[in-house]
Amino acid sequence: MKPLGKIKTLSPSKTLFWVIFTPPLILSLAAVCFLFFSRISDLEQQLDNKALIISDLLVSTSQVALASNNTPISPQLLQNALSYGDVHNIEIFNSKYRIVAETGAAPYLPSPTLTEQAVSEQKDDAIIRITPIYHIIPTEVDEISGQPDFVNLRTPNHLIGWVKVEISKDKLAIQTYQLISLLALFFAFFNSITAYIAWQASNYLARPSEIITGAINNLVKGQFASAKSLKLSPQFSLLEKGIRDLAERLESHKEELNAGIEQSTEDLRSNLDSLEEKSAQLHIANKEAMESNRLKSQFLANISHEVRTPLNAILGYTKILQKNLVDDQQKIYIDTIEQSTNSLLAIIGDILDFSKIEAGKLSLDHGDVNLRELVDDVYQILSASLLTSEKQIDLVPEFSEDVPQWVTGDAVRIRQILNNLIGNAIKFTHKGSIRTKVTVVKQTSEQLLLSFKVIDTGIGIPENKLNRLFKPFSQVDNSTTRQFGGTGLGLVITKKLVEQMDGNIDVYSDQKNGSTFYFTLNLQPSEKTDQTPEKLNKQFILLEPSHLYRLYLTHYLKSIGVQCTACSTLEQVIAKLGQQDTDIDGLLISITPSDKSANEAHELISYASLQFQIPSILMIQPPGQTTHYPALKAICSSTLLKPISHKHLYHALKTISLPIQIDAATPLLPKQQPNIAEAQTPIESQPAIDSQAQQTESEQQTHGLKVLAVDDTPINLQLMSHWLTPNGIEVTLAYSGQQAINIAKENTFDLILMDIQMPEMDGIETTKQLRTLEAYQDIPIIAVTAHALGIEREKMLLSGINAYLTKPIDENILLNTIVKWCTKKGNYQEQLNSEIANAFDVNKALEIVNHKTDIAKEMFDMLADTLEDEKRLIKHHFEHQDLEKLIHVVHRIHGASKYTGTINMTRHAGYLETHLKELGFEEVEGVLEDFLDAIDQVINARHWIKWPQE
Ligand code: ADP
């Protein structure tokens, strides 16, 4: 590889030189070699021939002498032979191998090998030829001469001697040297000339390229002057020009570049200065930020503490008030205050925990924890606050057998984790169940690794949002339809707590089947031993409509020695009671918080105790509370809140007995929960209206107004109702957008108060739909929102909302807004009177019955009571295009209305009846609508009719 490398680095002229010179060099070498070897071979051949000729000559001349034995060989003969140039030595041997004649110098080969054949031997210094000499005896005699015939010899010859001739190579050597000198001379001469020519040619051809290379090298080095003065032969003039141009351009470019670099360096220097300044400022700002962050955490901790203190006072006094209050309405208010305060406390707790975790200051306690009781407790507390009569979910704990009753850990924090996960599960589940599964993953004497799963059948979490869950302040649903509030910190805190207990948390969820949050906790076994409760050995009938809960209860009852017959319906229980084939110790009855269910349970319990002296235990699903059903409570051995606590159920089962109070006269209907919308009780604690005068004035303005309040939070609705009702406003409550639309279709209102954030259909959508109804195109709709900002506000106004109030609402502002928007339409009472006058003529009604007010009122009421049903019937027949039945209903109303003063309705009934009879369903829509409006008019006017006093 090295020589190649060398060749590679040769200059172009040298390369060219070798390219031109190498072929003649090789050729001349070949020619010289050829000449030399062919000449040497010729000379050697000549010597050989010389040896042959001399040998043959001597053989023929010495033959006779050797044959006759005594005749000596003529020395002259040998001398003659020696006179041939180059003969070094001649020897003649007889048949006895003895030299008989010899001449010349000392032989090179003194004792040769003599054979019957002629031999020629090449030595370094000589050529040696040995030829045998035969004696030829002629057997025939030539007829003419009478001499022996030597031509036609027929007898075998006799070997009589040998001739050895040595030819010296001395001359040949000299000739060789001469030849070499000659050829070398020729070779040198020829190649010198060729090399000279090759050198000249290569120089001529390679020179310009070397100059160009040099010029480009100079360009590269930035020596533009030498490149610009480049001179090439005329045939390269274009190239020369190009290189000069290039040099010029590069030179100017370099100058520009240098100028630019100088400028940039200058800029850089000044930037560096300002950067240094900025970095110093940043450093200071960073320090300040860190300090303010520390202050923020401290502030958060302080403020949380400061807020907790008054909240505790509120809670404390609320508890005292709860004990002393007798008025149900006020009790509800106090309960609401308590609930709200608790939520506030929870939020503050979250924030405090979060700031503690952020500051790494959260530490764990170690104590004995009864896991089963803890889960029961969490279920109890959460179900009481989160379940509603519409949302009835089964809350089922599932502990595997090997989970010990007692473990060592931080009870408060475990409760917090479960509270958050189960709380979320209840919030986001509308029907079905929430199961909490606890199993042992690993247990040693030191360690107890437990796995928890909170499995719900709720709305689930979209896959693309799962990764947000454990990030602070993030909630899956940020839209206005978000159903539940919250800080978005729950799961973050939960995750931190789980990790602090050396566990992991994760979730899988799909929007069909719900979510499962699963986590592990690394706890320690407790020294406290499990206590298996004493077996009760009782027989019970269980009434539990939910399959899952029934299974769960049956399983638990079995574990404490209670044999139970599980029923899902009341009828099954009655049938079992009727059989009476075994001794039943009691009934375990589960009811949902509805009047129907309570009534049925009441009858069943009474029946069982009166007929069979079998006591009952009642289980109520929240939000139903034992206090809501005092009548039921009185006839039960004990009442438990679902999900049942094992401890309470065990106690209730153990101490079951017939209550003393039971008698047949116990009222069958449970005490109704007061309907706040209808409550007319004056509220002493009403804070917003300052003076009596003011109250009277606003009452006058608002009296008789019909307001529809829409909000998904019962607490807010209660508050509205509480503020508006004392001002003479008739408040109707709707708990969802859909419900509001349904109510609005059936009634008329003067104003609607609309919450914006609602599940399923938010306030904006509800308003849009209301505005499509003819009756609601001009009715003021006032939004009540916590989101009165930017786009939100625009969106609201565009949807048809007239104005908005921002939460928290001030009572005075609310009333003023209502007055302002209702009086905008003109005098409300006037409008009302004209509306009533249109629908109903009191004089006409009285005239027909001879001014007997009570008869007129009774007749009117009889008709008015049926109107709602009749309306539905009309719509139904119209939808099913049942002409005959429709005419029949319209005719009935027409007839009845003639005697009740309902002039407008009578008129429209007449129109419709005639139309139907004459034209059938053809273009009846308008006439039918007018008739239905007239019916609505009567229904609405009904409350405002002032009958004369008798
Ligand atoms: P917050 O403290 O405000 O309740 P979390 O961190 O506990 O916040 O929950 C964050 C969000 O995760 C919730 O707002 C909800 O959108 C979603 N989420 C949590 N648990 C569930 C669940 N079981 N089903 C559906 N969504 C859930």
mmCIF file of N, CA and C in Angstrom, residues 351-386:
data_model
loop_
_atom_site.group_PDB
_atom_site.id
_atom_site.type_symbol
_atom_site.label_atom_id
_atom_site.label_comp_id
_atom_site.label_asym_id
_atom_site.label_seq_id
_atom_site.Cartn_x
_atom_site.Cartn_y
_atom_site.Cartn_z
ATOM 1 N N ILE A 351 -56.732 21.267 50.429
ATOM 2 C CA ILE A 351 -55.714 22.271 50.092
ATOM 3 C C ILE A 351 -54.550 22.183 51.080
ATOM 4 N N LEU A 352 -54.893 21.987 52.338
ATOM 5 C CA LEU A 352 -53.863 21.898 53.360
ATOM 6 C C LEU A 352 -52.985 20.665 53.122
ATOM 7 N N ASP A 353 -53.640 19.559 52.839
ATOM 8 C CA ASP A 353 -52.892 18.324 52.571
ATOM 9 C C ASP A 353 -51.970 18.511 51.388
ATOM 10 N N PHE A 354 -52.528 19.149 50.346
ATOM 11 C CA PHE A 354 -51.744 19.334 49.128
ATOM 12 C C PHE A 354 -50.505 20.176 49.427
ATOM 13 N N SER A 355 -50.711 21.261 50.195
ATOM 14 C CA SER A 355 -49.541 22.108 50.464
ATOM 15 C C SER A 355 -48.556 21.376 51.365
ATOM 16 N N LYS A 356 -49.064 20.527 52.245
ATOM 17 C CA LYS A 356 -48.178 19.730 53.103
ATOM 18 C C LYS A 356 -47.368 18.765 52.242
ATOM 19 N N ILE A 357 -48.070 18.105 51.297
ATOM 20 C CA ILE A 357 -47.382 17.130 50.443
ATOM 21 C C ILE A 357 -46.337 17.839 49.613
ATOM 22 N N GLU A 358 -46.725 18.999 49.043
ATOM 23 C CA GLU A 358 -45.799 19.786 48.210
ATOM 24 C C GLU A 358 -44.539 20.131 49.011
ATOM 25 N N ALA A 359 -44.748 20.446 50.299
ATOM 26 C CA ALA A 359 -43.612 20.844 51.126
ATOM 27 C C ALA A 359 -42.924 19.618 51.731
ATOM 28 N N GLY A 360 -43.405 18.420 51.408
ATOM 29 C CA GLY A 360 -42.809 17.176 51.911
ATOM 30 C C GLY A 360 -42.947 17.037 53.418
ATOM 31 N N LYS A 361 -44.037 17.577 53.952
ATOM 32 C CA LYS A 361 -44.161 17.562 55.410
ATOM 33 C C LYS A 361 -45.233 16.611 55.919
ATOM 34 N N LEU A 362 -45.703 15.731 55.009
ATOM 35 C CA LEU A 362 -46.782 14.841 55.442
ATOM 36 C C LEU A 362 -46.174 13.614 56.120
ATOM 37 N N SER A 363 -46.555 13.378 57.355
ATOM 38 C CA SER A 363 -46.003 12.184 58.018
ATOM 39 C C SER A 363 -47.150 11.255 58.413
ATOM 40 N N LEU A 364 -46.818 9.985 58.555
ATOM 41 C CA LEU A 364 -47.866 8.987 58.798
ATOM 42 C C LEU A 364 -47.851 8.525 60.259
ATOM 43 N N ASP A 365 -49.045 8.202 60.739
ATOM 44 C CA ASP A 365 -49.179 7.659 62.098
ATOM 45 C C ASP A 365 -49.186 6.138 62.039
ATOM 46 N N HIS A 366 -48.971 5.502 63.165
ATOM 47 C CA HIS A 366 -49.098 4.043 63.190
ATOM 48 C C HIS A 366 -49.995 3.658 64.342
ATOM 49 N N GLY A 367 -51.029 2.958 64.011
ATOM 50 C CA GLY A 367 -51.927 2.530 65.074
ATOM 51 C C GLY A 367 -52.735 1.351 64.584
ATOM 52 N N ASP A 368 -53.555 0.799 65.481
ATOM 53 C CA ASP A 368 -54.377 -0.347 65.077
ATOM 54 C C ASP A 368 -55.598 0.143 64.311
ATOM 55 N N VAL A 369 -55.844 -0.494 63.180
ATOM 56 C CA VAL A 369 -56.976 -0.075 62.351
ATOM 57 C C VAL A 369 -57.859 -1.293 62.095
ATOM 58 N N ASN A 370 -59.173 -1.104 62.312
ATOM 59 C CA ASN A 370 -60.109 -2.168 61.956
ATOM 60 C C ASN A 370 -60.622 -1.855 60.555
ATOM 61 N N LEU A 371 -60.074 -2.586 59.581
ATOM 62 C CA LEU A 371 -60.354 -2.245 58.178
ATOM 63 C C LEU A 371 -61.813 -2.374 57.814
ATOM 64 N N ARG A 372 -62.449 -3.460 58.295
ATOM 65 C CA ARG A 372 -63.857 -3.675 57.920
ATOM 66 C C ARG A 372 -64.724 -2.527 58.440
ATOM 67 N N GLU A 373 -64.483 -2.175 59.690
ATOM 68 C CA GLU A 373 -65.276 -1.081 60.273
ATOM 69 C C GLU A 373 -64.999 0.230 59.550
ATOM 70 N N LEU A 374 -63.742 0.384 59.150
ATOM 71 C CA LEU A 374 -63.367 1.620 58.469
ATOM 72 C C LEU A 374 -64.115 1.744 57.127
ATOM 73 N N VAL A 375 -64.142 0.642 56.369
ATOM 74 C CA VAL A 375 -64.853 0.683 55.075
ATOM 75 C C VAL A 375 -66.343 0.916 55.313
ATOM 76 N N ASP A 376 -66.900 0.230 56.327
ATOM 77 C CA ASP A 376 -68.319 0.441 56.669
ATOM 78 C C ASP A 376 -68.591 1.904 56.939
ATOM 79 N N ASP A 377 -67.711 2.486 57.745
ATOM 80 C CA ASP A 377 -67.852 3.888 58.144
ATOM 81 C C ASP A 377 -67.835 4.818 56.942
ATOM 82 N N VAL A 378 -66.843 4.576 56.065
ATOM 83 C CA VAL A 378 -66.713 5.428 54.877
ATOM 84 C C VAL A 378 -67.989 5.331 54.046
ATOM 85 N N TYR A 379 -68.478 4.114 53.857
ATOM 86 C CA TYR A 379 -69.720 3.919 53.093
ATOM 87 C C TYR A 379 -70.869 4.691 53.724
ATOM 88 N N GLN A 380 -70.972 4.538 55.058
ATOM 89 C CA GLN A 380 -72.080 5.174 55.773
ATOM 90 C C GLN A 380 -72.070 6.681 55.561
ATOM 91 N N ILE A 381 -70.908 7.254 55.812
ATOM 92 C CA ILE A 381 -70.817 8.716 55.782
ATOM 93 C C ILE A 381 -71.073 9.232 54.366
ATOM 94 N N LEU A 382 -70.427 8.572 53.391
ATOM 95 C CA LEU A 382 -70.572 9.065 52.020
ATOM 96 C C LEU A 382 -71.980 8.856 51.491
ATOM 97 N N SER A 383 -72.573 7.703 51.827
ATOM 98 C CA SER A 383 -73.903 7.453 51.269
ATOM 99 C C SER A 383 -74.895 8.465 51.821
ATOM 100 N N ALA A 384 -74.717 8.825 53.106
ATOM 101 C CA ALA A 384 -75.645 9.790 53.692
ATOM 102 C C ALA A 384 -75.580 11.118 52.974
ATOM 103 N N SER A 385 -74.384 11.499 52.522
ATOM 104 C CA SER A 385 -74.299 12.820 51.906
ATOM 105 C C SER A 385 -74.453 12.776 50.388
ATOM 106 N N LEU A 386 -74.204 11.635 49.772
ATOM 107 C CA LEU A 386 -74.192 11.651 48.295
ATOM 108 C C LEU A 386 -75.344 10.926 47.623
#
